[in-house]
Amino acid sequence: MEYKIPFNKPYISGNELTYISEALSLGKISGNGYFTGMCHDFFEKKYGFKKVLLTNSCTDALEMSAILLNIKTDDEVILPSFTFVSTANAFVLRGAKLVFCDSEQNHPNMDVTKIESLITSKTKVIVVVHYAGIACDMNKIMKLASKYDLFVVEDAAQAIDGFHVNDLGEKKPLGSFGDLATFSFHETKNIISGEGGLLVINNENLIERAEIIWEKGTNRKAFSNGEVAKYDWVDLGSSFLPSEMIAAYLFGQLENLDKIQRKRRELWENYYNKLSNWAVKNSIEIPFVPSYSSNNFHIFYLICKEENQRNEMILHLGSNKILAVFHYQSLHKSHYFKILHDERTLHNSDKFSNCLLRLPMFYELNNDVVINCLLKF
Ligand SMILES: *Cc1c(COP(=O)(O)O)cnc(C)c1O
C-alpha cells in the first residue's frame, strides 16, 4: 500500500549535503577525518562526555562495549526483554548468558525494583535501555552497580538530548552515567545519518583500549602520534569507524539539534494535548514521563487496552493511508532465545509487545491529519 503519511521519513535539516561534498574536497572520505572530529567535539562540549567515538551504528557501539568489558562465556548480563535485538546480540556474540528483567507496569523501561533478585556471582553488567528517550531510574541503578561491583552500559539509542533529573531538579545527560553508553543515528531516530552510532566512554580505564578496538585492533593512533615506531596488531577489534561522508551528514544535523528538537516537541505535544481525552474514553494509555526524566520527544506511542484494539487501530489508520507501527516482540519469547534458554514470564514486557502502537513522528510531519483520523476511531 502507498501511504500518504509514512511512519518515518529521512530529512535534511540544513548543510548535510554541502558537508558531504566538502568532505570529498578535503580529499578524505574514509573514517576519523575532519567531520568525525567535529562530531566528537560537539558531543564532548554539549554533553560533557569524557570520550566519544563515532561508529557505524548503535549495534557497533554495543558490540564494542561487550569486547571492552571482556565479556566471556557464562558471564551474566541483566537487560530488559522489551528492547531491540542488538542490545542482546552484542553480548551473546561474546558468549554471555542473558538475564531478562521485566518492564515497569506503566512504562517499558526496566523495573529497577526487580533487578537485585536477578544478580548472581556471575553477573558482570547491567544494560539499561532508555526507552523512547525516557530515563531509567539511574540513581538506583548506579547504587546497585556499585554495591555489587557491576559495569553499567546505557543503550541510549533513542535518548539523544535526554536527561535524568535529580531531586533538586538538576539535569544530567543520558549517556553520562554508565561506564559506557551507546547512541544511534539510524534514520528512525531524532538525529540521523542513515546508519550511524556513537560510543561514549565515561570510565577512563577503558578509553585507550576503545580507540584500539575502534581501529581494527591496531595501535594506529599511537603510530600516527609518533608514540610507537610500528603500526601493529595489538588487540581484538573490527572496523567500527564510519566514513567521513556519514560524519559530514551527521554534523549537518548536530548543528541544528535545537531546531530539530523544537519541532519534535511541537509534534509530541500536539499528539498529547489533542489525544488525552480521547485516550481516556477508549481505555488507551498515552506516554508517561516519570519525575526523574526529561522528555526528548523520540516516540509518541499509545498503549491499547488489548491486542485486538491495536489491530483495529492499525487498520483504521491504514485505510486512511497512515502507517502506524509497533515494535519489540519480547526477546524472552523470541525464537532464538528459546533455543538458548528456558522461557520466562514477564507480564509487563508482554503487555507492551502486544499493545504498544507508535504513531508517525518525523521532522516534516503535520500530525493533525493523524490526530483527526484517530479521533474518529
Ligand atoms: C535503534 C536501536 C538500536 C540499534 O541502533 P542501530 O544504530 O540501528 O544499530 C539499539 N537499541 C535500541 C534500544 C534502539 O532503539
Coordinates of C-alpha atoms in Angstrom, one line a residue, residues 12-375:
I12 CA 17.8 17.3 5.5
S13 CA 17.9 20.0 8.2
G14 CA 20.5 22.3 6.7
N15 CA 24.0 21.8 5.5
E16 CA 24.2 18.0 5.3
L17 CA 24.8 17.7 1.6
T18 CA 27.2 20.7 1.4
Y19 CA 29.3 19.0 4.1
I20 CA 29.4 15.7 2.2
S21 CA 30.8 17.5 -0.8
E22 CA 33.2 19.3 1.5
A23 CA 34.5 16.0 2.9
L24 CA 35.2 15.0 -0.7
S25 CA 37.1 18.3 -1.4
L26 CA 39.1 17.7 1.7
G27 CA 40.5 14.6 0.0
K28 CA 39.5 12.1 2.7
I29 CA 36.3 10.2 2.9
S30 CA 37.5 7.2 5.0
G31 CA 37.0 7.4 8.7
N32 CA 38.4 9.6 11.5
G33 CA 38.9 12.8 9.5
Y34 CA 37.8 16.4 9.8
F35 CA 34.0 15.8 10.2
T36 CA 34.4 12.9 12.6
G37 CA 36.5 15.3 14.8
M38 CA 33.8 18.0 14.5
C39 CA 31.1 15.5 15.7
H40 CA 33.3 14.3 18.6
D41 CA 33.9 17.9 19.7
F42 CA 30.2 18.6 19.6
F43 CA 29.3 15.7 21.9
E44 CA 32.1 16.3 24.3
K45 CA 31.3 20.0 24.6
K46 CA 27.5 19.9 24.6
Y47 CA 27.0 17.0 27.0
G48 CA 30.4 16.9 28.8
F49 CA 31.0 13.2 27.8
K50 CA 34.6 12.3 28.7
K51 CA 35.4 10.5 25.4
V52 CA 33.3 9.6 22.4
L53 CA 33.9 7.6 19.2
L54 CA 31.5 7.6 16.2
T55 CA 30.5 4.2 15.0
N56 CA 28.6 2.7 12.0
S57 CA 25.6 2.0 14.3
C58 CA 24.5 1.7 17.8
T59 CA 24.8 -2.0 17.3
D60 CA 28.5 -1.5 16.6
A61 CA 28.9 0.6 19.8
L62 CA 27.1 -2.2 21.8
E63 CA 29.5 -4.8 20.3
M64 CA 32.5 -2.6 21.2
S65 CA 31.1 -2.4 24.7
A66 CA 31.0 -6.2 25.1
I67 CA 34.6 -6.5 23.8
L68 CA 35.8 -3.7 26.1
L69 CA 34.2 -5.2 29.2
N70 CA 35.9 -8.6 28.4
I71 CA 32.5 -10.4 28.4
K72 CA 33.2 -14.1 28.3
T73 CA 31.3 -17.4 28.2
D74 CA 28.8 -17.7 31.0
D75 CA 29.1 -14.1 32.2
E76 CA 25.6 -12.9 33.0
V77 CA 24.2 -9.8 31.6
I78 CA 21.0 -8.2 33.0
L79 CA 18.9 -6.4 30.4
P80 CA 15.3 -5.6 29.6
S81 CA 13.3 -8.1 27.4
F82 CA 11.4 -5.2 25.8
T83 CA 14.3 -3.9 23.6
F84 CA 15.8 -4.2 20.2
V85 CA 17.8 -7.4 19.4
S86 CA 21.1 -5.5 19.2
T87 CA 21.1 -4.9 23.0
A88 CA 21.1 -8.7 23.5
N89 CA 23.1 -9.8 20.4
A90 CA 26.2 -7.8 21.2
F91 CA 26.7 -9.7 24.5
V92 CA 25.6 -13.1 23.2
L93 CA 28.3 -12.8 20.5
R94 CA 30.8 -12.9 23.3
G95 CA 29.2 -15.9 24.9
A96 CA 27.2 -14.2 27.7
K97 CA 24.1 -15.5 29.3
L98 CA 21.1 -13.2 29.1
V99 CA 19.1 -12.5 32.2
F100 CA 15.9 -10.5 31.3
C101 CA 14.3 -8.0 33.6
D102 CA 10.6 -7.1 33.2
S103 CA 9.4 -3.7 32.3
E104 CA 7.7 -1.4 34.7
Q105 CA 3.9 -1.6 34.8
N106 CA 3.4 1.9 33.4
H107 CA 6.5 2.2 31.3
P108 CA 8.6 0.0 29.0
N109 CA 11.8 0.8 30.9
M110 CA 13.1 -1.9 33.2
D111 CA 11.7 -2.2 36.7
V112 CA 14.5 -1.3 39.0
T113 CA 12.9 -3.0 41.9
K114 CA 13.3 -6.3 40.1
I115 CA 17.0 -6.1 39.3
E116 CA 18.6 -7.1 42.6
S117 CA 17.0 -10.5 42.8
L118 CA 18.5 -11.3 39.3
I119 CA 22.1 -10.6 40.4
T120 CA 24.3 -13.6 41.0
S121 CA 28.1 -14.2 41.4
K122 CA 28.3 -14.4 37.6
T123 CA 26.6 -11.1 36.9
K124 CA 29.0 -8.7 35.1
V125 CA 27.0 -5.9 33.7
I126 CA 23.6 -4.2 33.8
V127 CA 22.5 -2.9 30.4
V128 CA 19.8 -0.3 30.7
V129 CA 17.7 1.0 27.8
H130 CA 16.2 4.5 28.0
Y131 CA 13.0 3.6 26.0
A132 CA 11.6 6.5 24.0
G133 CA 14.4 8.7 25.4
I134 CA 12.9 8.5 28.9
A135 CA 15.5 7.9 31.6
C136 CA 15.6 4.8 33.6
D137 CA 15.9 5.4 37.4
M138 CA 19.7 5.9 37.2
N139 CA 20.3 6.8 40.8
K140 CA 19.0 3.5 41.9
I141 CA 20.7 1.6 39.1
M142 CA 24.1 3.2 39.8
K143 CA 23.8 2.4 43.5
L144 CA 23.1 -1.3 42.8
A145 CA 26.0 -1.4 40.4
S146 CA 28.4 -0.1 43.0
K147 CA 27.1 -2.3 45.7
Y148 CA 27.7 -5.4 43.6
D149 CA 30.7 -4.1 41.6
L150 CA 29.0 -4.3 38.2
F151 CA 29.5 -2.4 35.0
V152 CA 26.7 -0.4 33.6
V153 CA 26.1 0.1 29.9
E154 CA 23.4 2.6 28.8
D155 CA 21.7 1.7 25.5
A156 CA 20.8 5.3 24.8
A157 CA 20.0 4.6 21.1
Q158 CA 16.8 6.6 21.4
A159 CA 18.0 9.0 24.1
I160 CA 19.9 11.8 22.4
D161 CA 19.4 15.1 24.3
G162 CA 17.5 13.2 27.0
F163 CA 18.3 13.9 30.7
H164 CA 18.0 12.4 34.1
V165 CA 16.6 14.9 36.7
N166 CA 17.5 14.6 40.4
D167 CA 15.5 15.6 43.4
L168 CA 17.0 19.1 43.3
G169 CA 15.8 19.5 39.7
E170 CA 19.4 19.2 38.3
K171 CA 19.7 17.7 34.9
K172 CA 22.4 15.2 33.9
P173 CA 22.6 13.9 30.2
L174 CA 21.6 10.3 29.5
G175 CA 24.8 8.6 28.3
S176 CA 26.9 10.1 31.1
F177 CA 26.0 7.6 33.8
G178 CA 27.3 4.2 32.6
D179 CA 30.8 3.0 32.2
L180 CA 29.8 3.0 28.6
A181 CA 26.8 4.4 26.6
T182 CA 25.7 3.9 23.0
F183 CA 23.6 6.2 20.7
S184 CA 22.0 5.6 17.3
F185 CA 21.7 7.9 14.3
H186 CA 19.6 5.4 12.3
E187 CA 17.1 7.2 10.1
T188 CA 14.3 6.5 12.5
K189 CA 15.9 8.3 15.4
N190 CA 15.8 12.0 16.3
I191 CA 19.2 12.9 14.8
I192 CA 20.1 10.8 11.7
S193 CA 22.8 9.9 9.3
G194 CA 21.2 6.9 7.6
E195 CA 23.1 4.4 9.7
G196 CA 25.3 5.7 12.4
G197 CA 26.1 5.5 16.1
L198 CA 28.3 6.7 18.9
L199 CA 30.1 5.0 21.8
V200 CA 30.6 7.2 24.9
I201 CA 33.4 6.1 27.3
N202 CA 32.9 7.5 30.7
N203 CA 35.1 5.0 32.5
E204 CA 38.7 6.4 32.0
N205 CA 40.3 3.0 32.3
L206 CA 38.5 1.9 29.1
I207 CA 39.5 4.8 26.8
E208 CA 42.8 3.7 25.5
R209 CA 41.6 0.2 24.6
A210 CA 38.4 1.6 23.0
E211 CA 40.5 3.5 20.5
I212 CA 42.4 0.4 19.6
I213 CA 39.2 -1.8 19.2
W214 CA 37.7 1.0 17.0
E215 CA 40.6 0.9 14.6
K216 CA 40.5 -2.9 13.9
G217 CA 42.6 -3.9 16.9
T218 CA 45.7 -1.9 15.8
N219 CA 47.7 0.8 17.6
R220 CA 47.2 3.1 14.6
K221 CA 46.5 6.1 16.9
A222 CA 49.8 5.7 18.8
F223 CA 51.6 5.2 15.5
S224 CA 50.0 8.4 14.0
N225 CA 51.0 10.3 17.1
G226 CA 54.6 9.1 16.8
E227 CA 54.4 7.2 20.1
V228 CA 55.4 3.9 18.6
A229 CA 57.6 3.1 15.6
K230 CA 55.4 0.4 14.1
Y231 CA 51.8 0.1 13.3
D232 CA 50.9 -3.3 14.8
W233 CA 48.0 -5.7 15.6
V234 CA 47.6 -5.4 19.4
D235 CA 44.1 -6.5 20.4
L236 CA 40.7 -7.6 19.3
G237 CA 38.9 -5.2 17.1
S238 CA 36.9 -4.5 13.9
S239 CA 36.1 -1.7 11.5
F240 CA 33.8 0.2 13.8
L241 CA 34.5 3.7 12.4
P242 CA 32.2 5.3 9.9
S243 CA 33.1 7.1 6.7
E244 CA 33.6 10.8 6.7
M245 CA 30.5 11.1 4.4
I246 CA 28.4 9.8 7.3
A247 CA 30.1 12.1 9.7
A248 CA 29.6 15.0 7.4
Y249 CA 25.8 14.3 7.2
L250 CA 25.7 13.8 10.9
F251 CA 27.5 17.1 11.7
G252 CA 24.9 18.9 9.5
Q253 CA 22.2 17.5 11.7
L254 CA 24.0 18.2 15.0
E255 CA 24.4 21.9 14.1
N256 CA 20.5 22.0 14.0
L257 CA 19.9 19.9 17.0
D258 CA 17.9 22.5 18.9
K259 CA 15.7 23.3 15.9
I260 CA 15.1 19.6 15.3
Q261 CA 14.2 19.0 19.0
R262 CA 11.8 22.1 19.0
K263 CA 10.0 20.6 16.0
R264 CA 9.7 17.2 17.6
R265 CA 8.4 18.8 20.8
E266 CA 5.6 20.6 18.9
L267 CA 4.6 17.3 17.3
W268 CA 4.7 15.3 20.5
E269 CA 2.8 17.9 22.5
N270 CA 0.2 18.2 19.7
Y271 CA -0.5 14.5 20.0
Y272 CA -0.5 14.6 23.7
N273 CA -2.9 17.6 24.1
K274 CA -5.4 16.6 21.4
L275 CA -5.5 12.8 22.2
S276 CA -5.6 12.9 26.0
N277 CA -9.4 12.9 26.4
W278 CA -10.0 10.5 23.5
A279 CA -7.5 8.1 25.1
V280 CA -9.3 8.0 28.4
K281 CA -12.6 7.4 26.7
N282 CA -11.2 4.4 24.8
S283 CA -9.2 3.0 27.7
I284 CA -5.9 3.8 25.9
E285 CA -2.8 4.9 27.8
I286 CA -0.6 7.7 26.5
P287 CA 3.1 8.1 27.4
F288 CA 4.1 8.5 31.0
V289 CA 7.2 10.6 31.9
P290 CA 8.4 10.0 35.5
S291 CA 9.6 12.9 37.6
Y292 CA 13.3 11.9 37.3
S293 CA 13.2 12.2 33.5
S294 CA 13.1 14.9 30.8
N295 CA 11.3 14.1 27.5
N296 CA 13.4 14.1 24.3
F297 CA 10.2 13.5 22.2
H298 CA 11.6 10.5 20.4
I299 CA 8.4 8.4 20.2
F300 CA 4.7 9.1 20.7
Y301 CA 3.0 5.8 21.5
L302 CA -0.4 4.6 22.6
I303 CA -0.9 1.5 24.8
C304 CA -4.1 -0.1 23.6
K305 CA -6.3 -2.0 26.1
E306 CA -5.7 -5.2 24.2
E307 CA -4.1 -6.6 21.0
N308 CA -7.4 -6.6 19.1
Q309 CA -7.9 -2.9 19.7
R310 CA -4.3 -2.3 18.4
N311 CA -5.0 -4.3 15.2
E312 CA -8.2 -2.4 14.6
M313 CA -6.5 0.9 15.0
I314 CA -3.7 -0.1 12.6
L315 CA -6.4 -1.0 10.0
H316 CA -8.3 2.2 10.7
L317 CA -5.2 4.4 10.2
G318 CA -4.1 2.2 7.2
S319 CA -7.5 2.7 5.4
N320 CA -6.7 6.5 5.7
K321 CA -3.3 5.8 4.2
I322 CA -1.4 6.5 7.5
L323 CA 1.2 4.0 8.7
A324 CA 1.5 3.3 12.4
V325 CA 3.8 0.5 13.6
F326 CA 4.5 -1.5 16.7
H327 CA 7.8 -2.9 17.9
Y328 CA 9.7 -5.2 20.1
Q329 CA 8.4 -8.7 20.4
S330 CA 9.7 -9.5 23.9
L331 CA 13.1 -11.1 23.5
H332 CA 12.4 -13.8 26.1
K333 CA 9.8 -15.1 23.7
S334 CA 11.9 -14.9 20.6
H335 CA 12.7 -17.9 18.5
Y336 CA 16.5 -17.6 19.1
F337 CA 16.3 -17.0 22.9
K338 CA 14.2 -20.1 23.3
I339 CA 17.0 -22.2 21.7
L340 CA 19.4 -20.7 24.3
H341 CA 17.4 -20.6 27.5
D342 CA 14.2 -21.6 29.2
E343 CA 11.3 -19.3 28.6
R344 CA 10.3 -16.9 31.4
T345 CA 7.2 -15.0 32.2
L346 CA 7.5 -11.2 32.0
H347 CA 4.0 -9.8 32.1
N348 CA 4.7 -6.1 31.6
S349 CA 7.1 -6.7 28.7
D350 CA 4.5 -8.9 27.0
K351 CA 1.8 -6.2 27.5
F352 CA 3.9 -3.7 25.7
S353 CA 4.7 -6.2 22.9
N354 CA 1.0 -6.8 22.4
C355 CA -0.5 -3.4 22.9
L356 CA 2.0 -0.6 22.2
L357 CA 1.5 1.4 18.9
R358 CA 3.9 4.0 17.6
L359 CA 2.3 7.0 15.7
P360 CA 4.1 8.7 12.8
M361 CA 6.9 11.0 14.0
F362 CA 9.3 12.8 11.8
Y363 CA 10.7 16.3 11.2
E364 CA 8.5 17.2 8.2
L365 CA 5.2 15.7 9.6
N366 CA 2.0 17.6 10.1
N367 CA 0.3 15.4 12.6
D368 CA -3.1 17.0 12.7
V369 CA -4.2 14.6 9.9
V370 CA -3.2 11.6 12.1
I371 CA -4.9 13.1 15.2
N372 CA -8.2 13.8 13.3
C373 CA -8.2 10.3 11.9
L374 CA -7.7 8.8 15.4
L375 CA -10.4 11.0 16.9

